[in-house]
Coordinates of C-alpha atoms and ligand atoms in Angstrom, one line a residue:
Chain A
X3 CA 19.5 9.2 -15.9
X4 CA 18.7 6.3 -18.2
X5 CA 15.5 4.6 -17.3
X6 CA 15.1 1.2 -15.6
X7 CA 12.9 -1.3 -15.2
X8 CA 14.1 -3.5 -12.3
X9 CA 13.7 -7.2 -12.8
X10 CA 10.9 -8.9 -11.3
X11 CA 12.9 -11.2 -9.3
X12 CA 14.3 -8.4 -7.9
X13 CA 11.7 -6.5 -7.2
X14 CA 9.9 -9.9 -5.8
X15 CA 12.4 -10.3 -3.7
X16 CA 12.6 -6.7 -1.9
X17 CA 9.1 -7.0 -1.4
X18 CA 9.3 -10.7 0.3
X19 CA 12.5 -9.6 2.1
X20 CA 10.5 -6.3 3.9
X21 CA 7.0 -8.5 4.4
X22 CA 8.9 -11.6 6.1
X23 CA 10.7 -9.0 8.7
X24 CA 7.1 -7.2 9.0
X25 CA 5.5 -10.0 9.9
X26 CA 8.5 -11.2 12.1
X27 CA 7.8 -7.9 14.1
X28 CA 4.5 -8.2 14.4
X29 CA 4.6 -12.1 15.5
X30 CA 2.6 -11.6 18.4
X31 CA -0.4 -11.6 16.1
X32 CA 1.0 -14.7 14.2
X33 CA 1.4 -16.4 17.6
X34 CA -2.1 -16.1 18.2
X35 CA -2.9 -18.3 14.8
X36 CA 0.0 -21.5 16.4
X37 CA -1.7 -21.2 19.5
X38 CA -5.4 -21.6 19.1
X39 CA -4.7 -24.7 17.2
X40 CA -2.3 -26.1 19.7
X41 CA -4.6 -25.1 22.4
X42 CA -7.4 -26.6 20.9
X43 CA -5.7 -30.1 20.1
X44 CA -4.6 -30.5 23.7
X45 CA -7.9 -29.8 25.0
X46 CA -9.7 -32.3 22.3
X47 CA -7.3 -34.8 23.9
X48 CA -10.7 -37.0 25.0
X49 CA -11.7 -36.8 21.4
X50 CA -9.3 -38.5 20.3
X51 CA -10.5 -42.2 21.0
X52 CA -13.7 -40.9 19.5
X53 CA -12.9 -39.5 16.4
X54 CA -9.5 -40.4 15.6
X55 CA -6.1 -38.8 15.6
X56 CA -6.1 -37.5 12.1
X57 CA -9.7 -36.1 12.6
X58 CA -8.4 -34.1 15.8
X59 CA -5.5 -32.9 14.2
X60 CA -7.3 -31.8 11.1
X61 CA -9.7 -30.3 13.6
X62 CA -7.5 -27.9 15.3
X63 CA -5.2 -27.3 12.5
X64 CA -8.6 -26.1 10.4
X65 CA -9.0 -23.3 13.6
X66 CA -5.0 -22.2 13.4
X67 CA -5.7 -22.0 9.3
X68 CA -8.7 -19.7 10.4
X69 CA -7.2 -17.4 12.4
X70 CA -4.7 -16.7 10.1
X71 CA -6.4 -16.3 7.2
X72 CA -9.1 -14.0 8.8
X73 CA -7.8 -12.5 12.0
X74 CA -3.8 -11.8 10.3
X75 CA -4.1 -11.6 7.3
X76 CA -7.2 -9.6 6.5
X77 CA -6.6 -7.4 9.6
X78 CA -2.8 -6.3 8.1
X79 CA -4.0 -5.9 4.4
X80 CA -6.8 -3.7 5.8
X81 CA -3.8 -1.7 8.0
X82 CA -1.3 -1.0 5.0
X83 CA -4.2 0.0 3.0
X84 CA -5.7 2.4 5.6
X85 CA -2.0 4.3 5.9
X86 CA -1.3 3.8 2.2
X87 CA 1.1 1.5 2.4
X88 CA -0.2 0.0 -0.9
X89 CA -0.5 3.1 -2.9
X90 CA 3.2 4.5 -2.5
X91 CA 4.2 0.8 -3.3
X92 CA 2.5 1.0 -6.3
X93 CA 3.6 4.3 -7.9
X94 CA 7.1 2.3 -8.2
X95 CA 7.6 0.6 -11.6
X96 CA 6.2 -2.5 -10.6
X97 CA 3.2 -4.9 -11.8
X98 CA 0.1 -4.9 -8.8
X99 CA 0.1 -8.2 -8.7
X100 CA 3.3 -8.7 -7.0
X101 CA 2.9 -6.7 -4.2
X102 CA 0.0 -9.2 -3.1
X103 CA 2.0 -12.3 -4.7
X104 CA 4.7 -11.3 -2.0
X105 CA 2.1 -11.2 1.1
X106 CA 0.8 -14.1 0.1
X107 CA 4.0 -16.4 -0.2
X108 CA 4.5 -14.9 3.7
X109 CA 1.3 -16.7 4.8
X110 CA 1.8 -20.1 3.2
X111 CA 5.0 -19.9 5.0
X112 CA 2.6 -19.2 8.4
X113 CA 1.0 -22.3 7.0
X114 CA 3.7 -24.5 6.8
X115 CA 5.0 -23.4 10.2
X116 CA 1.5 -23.9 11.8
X117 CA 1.0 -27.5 10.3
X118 CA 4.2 -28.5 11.4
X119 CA 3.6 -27.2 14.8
X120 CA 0.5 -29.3 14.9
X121 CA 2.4 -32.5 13.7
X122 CA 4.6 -32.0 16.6
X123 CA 2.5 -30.8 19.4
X124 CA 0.0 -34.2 18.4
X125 CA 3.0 -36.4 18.2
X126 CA 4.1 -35.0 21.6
X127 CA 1.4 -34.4 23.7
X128 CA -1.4 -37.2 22.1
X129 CA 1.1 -39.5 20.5
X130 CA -0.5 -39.1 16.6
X131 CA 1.4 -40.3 14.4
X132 CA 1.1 -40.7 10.3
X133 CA 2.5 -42.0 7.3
X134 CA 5.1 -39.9 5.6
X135 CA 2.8 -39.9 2.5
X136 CA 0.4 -38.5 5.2
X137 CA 2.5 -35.9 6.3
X138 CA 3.7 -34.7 2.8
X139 CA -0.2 -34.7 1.7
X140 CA -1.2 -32.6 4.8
X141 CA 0.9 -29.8 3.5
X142 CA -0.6 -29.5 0.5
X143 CA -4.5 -29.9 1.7
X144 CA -3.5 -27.4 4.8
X145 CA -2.1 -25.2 1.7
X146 CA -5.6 -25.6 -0.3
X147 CA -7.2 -25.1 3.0
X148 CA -5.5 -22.3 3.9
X149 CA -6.1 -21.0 0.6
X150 CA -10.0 -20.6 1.9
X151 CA -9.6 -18.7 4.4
X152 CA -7.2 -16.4 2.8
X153 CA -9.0 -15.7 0.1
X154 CA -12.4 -15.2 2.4
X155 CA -10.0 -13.0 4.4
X156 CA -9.2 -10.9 0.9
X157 CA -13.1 -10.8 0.4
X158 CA -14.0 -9.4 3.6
X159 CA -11.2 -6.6 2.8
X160 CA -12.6 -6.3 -0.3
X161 CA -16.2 -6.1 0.9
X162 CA -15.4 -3.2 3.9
X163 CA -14.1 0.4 3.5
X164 CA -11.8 1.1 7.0
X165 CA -9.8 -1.4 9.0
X166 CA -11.7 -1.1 11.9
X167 CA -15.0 -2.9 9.9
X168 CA -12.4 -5.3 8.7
X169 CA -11.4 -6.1 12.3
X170 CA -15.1 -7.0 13.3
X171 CA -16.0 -8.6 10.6
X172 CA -13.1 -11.0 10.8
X173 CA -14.0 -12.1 14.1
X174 CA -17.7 -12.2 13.5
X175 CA -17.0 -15.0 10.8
X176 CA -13.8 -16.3 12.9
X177 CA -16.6 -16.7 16.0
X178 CA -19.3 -18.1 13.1
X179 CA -16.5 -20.8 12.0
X180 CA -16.2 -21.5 15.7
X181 CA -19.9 -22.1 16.6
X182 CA -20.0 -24.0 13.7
X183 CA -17.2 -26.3 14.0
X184 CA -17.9 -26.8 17.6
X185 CA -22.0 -27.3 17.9
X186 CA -22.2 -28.1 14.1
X187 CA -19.5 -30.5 13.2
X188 CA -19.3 -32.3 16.3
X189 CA -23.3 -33.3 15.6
X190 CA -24.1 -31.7 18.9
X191 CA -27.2 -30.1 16.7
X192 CA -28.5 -33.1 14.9
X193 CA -27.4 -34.8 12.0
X194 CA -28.8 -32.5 9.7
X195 CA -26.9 -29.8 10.9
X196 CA -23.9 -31.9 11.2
X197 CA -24.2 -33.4 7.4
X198 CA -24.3 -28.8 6.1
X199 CA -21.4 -28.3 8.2
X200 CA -19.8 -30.8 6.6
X201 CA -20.2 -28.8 3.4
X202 CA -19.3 -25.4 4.6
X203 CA -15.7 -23.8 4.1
X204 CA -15.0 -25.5 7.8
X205 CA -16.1 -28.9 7.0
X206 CA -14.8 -29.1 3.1
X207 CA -11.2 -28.0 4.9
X208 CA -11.6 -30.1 7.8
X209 CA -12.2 -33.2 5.8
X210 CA -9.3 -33.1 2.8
X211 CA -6.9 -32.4 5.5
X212 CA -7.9 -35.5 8.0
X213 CA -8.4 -37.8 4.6
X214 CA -5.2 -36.2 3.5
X215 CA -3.1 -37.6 6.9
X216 CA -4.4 -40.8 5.9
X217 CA -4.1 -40.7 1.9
X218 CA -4.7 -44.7 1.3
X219 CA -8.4 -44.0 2.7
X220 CA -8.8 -40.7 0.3
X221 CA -12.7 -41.4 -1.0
X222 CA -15.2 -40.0 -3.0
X223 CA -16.6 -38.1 -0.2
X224 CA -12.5 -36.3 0.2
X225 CA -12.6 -35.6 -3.4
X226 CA -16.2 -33.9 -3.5
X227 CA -14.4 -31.8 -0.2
X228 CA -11.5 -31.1 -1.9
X229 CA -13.9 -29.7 -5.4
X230 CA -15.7 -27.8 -3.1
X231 CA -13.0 -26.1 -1.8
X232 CA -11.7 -25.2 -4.7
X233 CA -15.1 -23.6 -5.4
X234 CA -14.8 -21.5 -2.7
X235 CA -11.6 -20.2 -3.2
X236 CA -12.7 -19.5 -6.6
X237 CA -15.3 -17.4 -5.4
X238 CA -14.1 -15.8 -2.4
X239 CA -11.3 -14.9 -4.3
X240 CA -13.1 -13.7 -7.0
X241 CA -15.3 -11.5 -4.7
X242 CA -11.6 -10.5 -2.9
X243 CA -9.9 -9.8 -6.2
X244 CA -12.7 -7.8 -8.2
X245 CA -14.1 -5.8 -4.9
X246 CA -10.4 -5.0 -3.4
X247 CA -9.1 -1.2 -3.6
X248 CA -6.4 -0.2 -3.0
X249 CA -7.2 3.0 -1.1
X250 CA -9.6 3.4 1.5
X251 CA -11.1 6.4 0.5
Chain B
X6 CA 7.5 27.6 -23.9
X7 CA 9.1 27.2 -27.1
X8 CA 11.6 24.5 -25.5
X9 CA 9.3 21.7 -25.7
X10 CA 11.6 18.9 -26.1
X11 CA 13.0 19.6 -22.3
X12 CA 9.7 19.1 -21.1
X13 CA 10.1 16.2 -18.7
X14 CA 6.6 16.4 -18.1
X15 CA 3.7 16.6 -20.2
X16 CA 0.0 16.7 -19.2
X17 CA -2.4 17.9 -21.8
X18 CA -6.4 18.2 -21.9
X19 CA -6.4 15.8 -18.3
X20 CA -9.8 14.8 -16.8
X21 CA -10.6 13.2 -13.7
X22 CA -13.8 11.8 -12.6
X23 CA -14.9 10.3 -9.5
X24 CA -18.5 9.2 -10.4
X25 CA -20.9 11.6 -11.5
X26 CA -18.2 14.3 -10.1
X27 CA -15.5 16.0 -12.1
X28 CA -12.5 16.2 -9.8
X29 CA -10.0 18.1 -12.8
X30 CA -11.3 19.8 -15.9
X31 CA -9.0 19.8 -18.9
X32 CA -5.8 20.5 -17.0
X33 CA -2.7 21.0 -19.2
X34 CA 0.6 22.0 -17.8
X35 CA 4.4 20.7 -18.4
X36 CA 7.4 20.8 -16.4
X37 CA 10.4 21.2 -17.8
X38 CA 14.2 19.9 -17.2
X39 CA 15.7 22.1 -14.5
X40 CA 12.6 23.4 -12.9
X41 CA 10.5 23.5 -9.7
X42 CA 6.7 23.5 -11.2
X43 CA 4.1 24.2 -8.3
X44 CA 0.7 23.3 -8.7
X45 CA -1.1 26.1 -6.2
X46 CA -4.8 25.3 -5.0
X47 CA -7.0 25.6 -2.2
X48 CA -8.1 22.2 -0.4
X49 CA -10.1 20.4 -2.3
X50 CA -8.8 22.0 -5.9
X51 CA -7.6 18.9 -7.7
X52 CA -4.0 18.8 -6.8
X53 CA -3.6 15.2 -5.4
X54 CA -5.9 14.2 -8.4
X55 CA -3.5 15.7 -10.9
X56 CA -0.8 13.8 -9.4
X57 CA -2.5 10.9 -9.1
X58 CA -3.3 10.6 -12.4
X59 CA 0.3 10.9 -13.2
X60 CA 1.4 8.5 -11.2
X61 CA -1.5 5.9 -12.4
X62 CA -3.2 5.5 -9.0
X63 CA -6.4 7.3 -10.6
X64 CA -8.0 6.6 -14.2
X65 CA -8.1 9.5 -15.8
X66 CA -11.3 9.7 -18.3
X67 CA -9.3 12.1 -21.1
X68 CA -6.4 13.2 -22.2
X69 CA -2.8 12.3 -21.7
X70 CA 0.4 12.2 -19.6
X71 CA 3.9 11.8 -20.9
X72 CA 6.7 11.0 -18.3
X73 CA 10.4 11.5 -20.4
X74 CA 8.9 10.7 -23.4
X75 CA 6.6 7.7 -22.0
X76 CA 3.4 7.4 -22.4
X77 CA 1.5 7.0 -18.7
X78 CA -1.2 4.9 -20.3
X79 CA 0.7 3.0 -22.8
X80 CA 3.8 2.1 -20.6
X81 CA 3.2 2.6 -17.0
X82 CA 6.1 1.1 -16.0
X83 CA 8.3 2.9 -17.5
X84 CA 6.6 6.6 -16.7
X85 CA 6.6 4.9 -13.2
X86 CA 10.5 4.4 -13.4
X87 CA 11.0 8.1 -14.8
X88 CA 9.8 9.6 -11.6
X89 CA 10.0 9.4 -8.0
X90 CA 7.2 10.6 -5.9
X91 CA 6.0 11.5 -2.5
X92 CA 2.3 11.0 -1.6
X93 CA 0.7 13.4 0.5
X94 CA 0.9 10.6 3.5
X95 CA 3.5 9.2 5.3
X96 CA 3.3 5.7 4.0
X97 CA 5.2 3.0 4.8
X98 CA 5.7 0.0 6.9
X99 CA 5.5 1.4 10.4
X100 CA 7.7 -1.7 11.7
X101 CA 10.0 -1.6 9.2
X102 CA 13.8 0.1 10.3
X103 CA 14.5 3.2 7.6
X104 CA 17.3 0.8 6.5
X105 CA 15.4 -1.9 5.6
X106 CA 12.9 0.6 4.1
X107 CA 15.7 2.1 2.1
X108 CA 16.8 -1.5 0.8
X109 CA 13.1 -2.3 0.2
X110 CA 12.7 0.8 -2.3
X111 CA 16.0 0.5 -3.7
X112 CA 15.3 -3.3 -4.8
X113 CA 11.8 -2.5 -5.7
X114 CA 13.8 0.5 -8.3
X115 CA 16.3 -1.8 -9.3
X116 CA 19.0 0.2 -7.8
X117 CA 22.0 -1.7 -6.0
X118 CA 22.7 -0.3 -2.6
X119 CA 26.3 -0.9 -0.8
X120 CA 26.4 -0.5 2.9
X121 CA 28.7 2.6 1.4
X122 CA 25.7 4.2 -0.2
X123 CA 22.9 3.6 2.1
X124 CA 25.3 5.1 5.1
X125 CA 25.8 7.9 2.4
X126 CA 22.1 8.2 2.4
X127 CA 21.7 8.5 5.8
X128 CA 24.1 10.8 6.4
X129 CA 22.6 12.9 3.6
X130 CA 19.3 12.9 5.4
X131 CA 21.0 13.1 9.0
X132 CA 19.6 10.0 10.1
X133 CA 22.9 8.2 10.8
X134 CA 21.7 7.8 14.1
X135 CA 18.4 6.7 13.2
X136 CA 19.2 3.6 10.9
X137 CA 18.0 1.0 13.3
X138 CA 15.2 2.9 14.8
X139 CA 11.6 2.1 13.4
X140 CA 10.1 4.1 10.8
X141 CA 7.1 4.4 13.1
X142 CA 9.1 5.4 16.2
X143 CA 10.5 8.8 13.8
X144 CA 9.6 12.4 14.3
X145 CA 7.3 13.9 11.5
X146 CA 10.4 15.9 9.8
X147 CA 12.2 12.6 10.0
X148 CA 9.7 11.0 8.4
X149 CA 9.3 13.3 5.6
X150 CA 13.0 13.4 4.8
X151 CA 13.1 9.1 4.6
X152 CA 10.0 9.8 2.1
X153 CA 11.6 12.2 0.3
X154 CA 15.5 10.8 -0.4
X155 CA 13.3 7.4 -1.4
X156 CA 11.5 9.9 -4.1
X157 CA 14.7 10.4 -5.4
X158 CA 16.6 6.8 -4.7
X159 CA 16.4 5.6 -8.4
X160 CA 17.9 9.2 -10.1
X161 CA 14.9 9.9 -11.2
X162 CA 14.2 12.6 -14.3
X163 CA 10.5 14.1 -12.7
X164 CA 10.1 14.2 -8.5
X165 CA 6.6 14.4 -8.1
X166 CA 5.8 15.9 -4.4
X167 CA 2.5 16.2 -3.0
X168 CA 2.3 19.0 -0.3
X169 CA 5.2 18.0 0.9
X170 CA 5.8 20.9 3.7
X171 CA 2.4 20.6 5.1
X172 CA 2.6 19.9 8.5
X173 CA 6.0 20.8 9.0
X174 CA 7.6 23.9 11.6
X175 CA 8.9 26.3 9.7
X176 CA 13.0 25.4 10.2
X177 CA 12.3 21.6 9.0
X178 CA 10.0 23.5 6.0
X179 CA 12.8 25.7 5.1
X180 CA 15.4 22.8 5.2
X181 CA 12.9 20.9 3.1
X182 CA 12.7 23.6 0.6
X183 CA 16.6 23.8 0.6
X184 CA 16.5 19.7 -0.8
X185 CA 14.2 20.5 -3.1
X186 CA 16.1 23.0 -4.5
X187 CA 19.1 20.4 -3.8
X188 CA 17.0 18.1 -6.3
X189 CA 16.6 20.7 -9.3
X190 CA 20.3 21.2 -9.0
X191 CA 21.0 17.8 -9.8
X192 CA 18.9 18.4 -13.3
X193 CA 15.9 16.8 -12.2
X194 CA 11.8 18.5 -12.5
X195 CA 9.9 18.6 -10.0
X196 CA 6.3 19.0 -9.5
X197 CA 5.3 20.2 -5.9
X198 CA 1.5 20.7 -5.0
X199 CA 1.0 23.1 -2.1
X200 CA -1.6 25.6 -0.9
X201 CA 1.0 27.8 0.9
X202 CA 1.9 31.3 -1.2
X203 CA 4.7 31.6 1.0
X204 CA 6.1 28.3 -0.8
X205 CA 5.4 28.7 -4.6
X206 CA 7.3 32.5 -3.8
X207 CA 10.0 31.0 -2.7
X208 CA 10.9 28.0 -4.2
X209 CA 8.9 27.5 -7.4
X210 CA 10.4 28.5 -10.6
X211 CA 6.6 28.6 -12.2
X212 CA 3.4 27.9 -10.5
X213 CA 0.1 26.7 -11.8
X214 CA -3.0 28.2 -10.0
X215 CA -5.9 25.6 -9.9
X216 CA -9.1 25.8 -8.6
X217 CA -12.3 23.6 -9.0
X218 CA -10.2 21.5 -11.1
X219 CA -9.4 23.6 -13.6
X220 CA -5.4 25.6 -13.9
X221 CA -6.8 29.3 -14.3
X222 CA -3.0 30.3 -14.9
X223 CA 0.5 29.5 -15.3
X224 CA 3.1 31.5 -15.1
X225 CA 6.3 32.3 -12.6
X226 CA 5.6 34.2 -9.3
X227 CA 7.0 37.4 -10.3
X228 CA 5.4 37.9 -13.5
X229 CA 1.6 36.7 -11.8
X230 CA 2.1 39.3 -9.1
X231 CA 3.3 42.3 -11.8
X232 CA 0.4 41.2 -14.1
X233 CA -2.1 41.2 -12.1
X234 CA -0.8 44.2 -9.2
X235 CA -3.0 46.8 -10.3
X236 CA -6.1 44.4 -10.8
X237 CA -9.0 46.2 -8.9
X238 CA -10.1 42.9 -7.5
X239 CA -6.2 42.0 -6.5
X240 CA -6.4 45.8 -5.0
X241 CA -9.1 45.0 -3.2
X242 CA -7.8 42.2 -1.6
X243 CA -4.9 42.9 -0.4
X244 CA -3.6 44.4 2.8
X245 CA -1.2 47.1 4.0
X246 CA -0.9 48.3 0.2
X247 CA 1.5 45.9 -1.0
X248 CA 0.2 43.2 -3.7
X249 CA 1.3 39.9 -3.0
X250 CA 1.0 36.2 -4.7
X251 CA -1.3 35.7 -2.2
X252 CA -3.6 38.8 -2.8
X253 CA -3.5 37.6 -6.5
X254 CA -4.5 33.8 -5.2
X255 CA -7.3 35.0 -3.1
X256 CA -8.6 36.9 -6.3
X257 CA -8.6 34.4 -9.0
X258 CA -9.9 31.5 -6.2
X259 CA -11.9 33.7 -4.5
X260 CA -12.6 33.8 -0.7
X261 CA -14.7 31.2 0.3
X262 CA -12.9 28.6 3.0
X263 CA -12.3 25.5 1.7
X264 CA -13.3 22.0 3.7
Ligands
ADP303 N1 -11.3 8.8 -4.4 C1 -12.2 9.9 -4.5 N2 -13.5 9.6 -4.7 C2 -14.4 10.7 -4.8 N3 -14.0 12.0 -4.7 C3 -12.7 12.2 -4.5 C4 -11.7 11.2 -4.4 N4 -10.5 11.8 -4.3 C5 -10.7 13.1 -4.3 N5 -12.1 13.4 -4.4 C6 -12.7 14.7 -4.5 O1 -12.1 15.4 -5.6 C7 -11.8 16.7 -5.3 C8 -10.3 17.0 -5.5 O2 -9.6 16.3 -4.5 P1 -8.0 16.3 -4.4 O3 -7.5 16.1 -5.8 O4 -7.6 15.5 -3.3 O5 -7.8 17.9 -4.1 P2 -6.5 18.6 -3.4 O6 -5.3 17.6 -3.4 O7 -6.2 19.8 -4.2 O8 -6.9 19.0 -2.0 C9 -12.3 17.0 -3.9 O9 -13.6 17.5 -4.0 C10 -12.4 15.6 -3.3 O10 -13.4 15.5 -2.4
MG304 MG1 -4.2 16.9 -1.9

């Protein structure tokens, strides 16, 4: 009876192994996050002439990113914590951290899978096509983007006690996003409204990713997105870090 | 008592605080090498705290724990590696088959696990049948046995089990007490919280009685029941003239119900 301490790429690895199959299991939910998206770019088809591919795909891709980050993700943190998933994983001789670490490297693997099922679906059904710079670039701004909504996911577990608040208070700010991206973004409200949307975590997203499909246009105004994104994931996460228990007692 | 280097476990002078309210009151207790320590207490009495200061889920605001010769605070990890545990509630992955649940905790423990051994393990637990099934789609006993062979997956010197009959009939409570008793065999100390009398009588080698946070007594079964059989207040309390653990549980804790 000597005592161990098991690697970390061990333990890492466990973890990662038993939150991939969970999340395979419950991929009904993660079918939801592919579909709006896909849903949404073949309905925008007419917007297309209007506001260019990249700006479509960026569009719906920005909704998929959404739903994941607050409908799945913040919906099965607030699940394992409410059965206590979280705390018998945590009495093992492991650091904190990498219990999260783990269900995080699951989503940005939702995120790839999503972003390339966007590149297909507009190359298929609308015929967008971009550079392979622009491709490459879209995964990283779609993982910074992501990153928002994740980490406002996190917050919104860290802000509410029970599972059940969690679950409405994703899809109040899932239906705010909406609204906003819709009436706001599309300057159906006036140009006012349209020029703060652009600045919210919607537009900030939605604008790195479109100037990231098309990287030889990136401008000042893609950079000042892509700073305030980062912003926001420094603060949601913040809020999500600091305010998260572990427990919901 | 005099034995304290085979004290696996060593809480002295604990505190727990949620708030403005003190959940345990300068608890002090060890369990020792070989033994089945139960930590006795009406709802509410601190138990879960105690353990969950051990285990480092809680901050405690004083004193100290020492896990085989770890220090909890100092190196959690390794206190963490020295004992297994079993929280009060079922908890894990609901989706998750028990094997891949097995392989999970014995990766997270650092323990290799052939297809040899986890068979072995499921055959231990009688859930050879049960590999592929879900852990959420398992009976409560079923359950409780997958929690309980994880507490002990990694060898571990202390077994810490939080009311771990509750809830149970009484043949899957009595085969329950028959592995833990399976588990002290194999050298290892366990601490067992319970509020059952029945329980600390028949499988705990020493028993701590808590209340309001604070232990009022340790000792073994027998000798709580001869020391305090002709207590008037013990007397008064107990029925059909024969002094039980019980009768001297009710006394010290008094009779209020508990939430
Ligand atoms: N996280 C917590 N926050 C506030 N109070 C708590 C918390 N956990 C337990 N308590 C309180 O501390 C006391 C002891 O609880 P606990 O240790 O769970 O007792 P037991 O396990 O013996 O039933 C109870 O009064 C309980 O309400
Ligand atoms: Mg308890």
């Amino acid at each position: 009876m000597e005592t161990i301490i098991p690697k970390t790429s061990t333990v890492f690895s466990a973890l990662l192994r038993a939150d991939l199959t969970t999340q395979w299991r419950n991929r009904r939910g993660a079918i939801l996050s592919l579909m709006v998206p896909v849903i949404i770019l073949i309905s925008w088809k007419g917007y297309i002439a209007k506001i260019g591919g990249p700006a479509t795909l960026a569009n719906s891709l920005c909704y998929g990113l959404i739903s994941l980050g607050l409908m799945g993700y913040s919906n099965s943190i607030a699940r394992d914590r409410d059965k206590g998933i979280f705390q018998r994983l945590r009495v093992a001789p492991l650091p904190s951290w990498a219990i999260m670490m783990s269900r995080l490297a699951v989503q940005l693997i939702m995120i790839l899978i999503i972003t390339t099922a966007i590149f297909i679906v507009g190359f298929n059904v609308d015929k967008i096509t971009l550079s392979p710079a622009g491709y490459l670039v879209t995964y990283f701004t779609a993982a910074v983007g992501g990153a928002v909504y994740l980490a406002l996911g996190q917050a919104i577990v860290g802000l509410t006690k029970n599972a059940e608040t969690v679950n409405s208070a994703s899809r109040l700010v899932f239906l705010a996003f909406i609204l906003i991206g819709t009436f706001g973004g599309l300057g159906a409200l006036g140009p006012q409204i349209q020029e703060i949307t652009h600045w919210t975590p919607y537009g900030t997203v939605e604008t790195i990713m479109a100037a990231g499909m098309a990287p030889a246009k990136w401008d000042m105004d893609a950079t000042n997105a892509l700073l305030v994104t980062l912003g926001y994931i420094i603060v949601f996460a913040t809020v999500g870090i600091k305010q998260f228990k572990w427990e919901s007692k | 008592m005099n034995n304290q280097q085979d004290s696996i476990l060593k809480v002295t002078g604990l505190n727990v605080q949620y708030g403005s309210f003190t959940a345990v009151k300068d608890v002090s207790f060890d369990v020792r090498k070989g033994e089945i320590f139960g930590l006795l207490g009406p709802n509410g009495a601190g138990k879960t705290s105690t353990l969950s200061s051990i285990e480092g889920l809680v901050k405690f605001n004083a004193g100290s724990v020492v896990v085989d010769g770890f220090d909890a605070r100092e190196k959690p990890l390794y206190a963490r590696a020295a004992m297994g545990v079993q929280l009060q509630s079922t908890s894990f992955q609901p989706e998750l088959k028990v094997s891949e649940i097995l392989q999970l905790y014995a990766g997270i423990y650092g323990v290799p696990l052939t297809k040899d051994k986890l068979e072995e393990i499921l055959k231990e637990i009688k859930l050879e049948d049960a590999a592929s099934k879900k852990f959420g789609e398992l009976s409560g006993g079923q359950q409780q046995r997958v929690s309980l062979v994880i507490s002990t997956i990694h060898n571990p010197r202390l077994v810490l089990l939080d009311e771990p009959t509750t809830g149970l009939d009484p043949q899957s409570r009595r085969q329950l007490w028959e592995r833990i008793e399976a588990i002290r065999e194999r050298g290892h100390a366990v601490l067992l919280t319970t509020h059952s009398m029945e329980e600390a009588e028949s499988v705990c080698d020493r028993i701590g009685i808590i209340d309001h946070g604070k232990v009022i007594i340790i000792d073994t079964p027998q000798a709580l029941i001869e020391k305090y059989k002709n207590d008037p207040e013990v007397i008064a309390v107990s029925r059909r003239g024969k002094v039980t653990l019980e009768d001297v549980f009710i006394a010290l804790t008094g009779r209020a119900v508990r939430a």
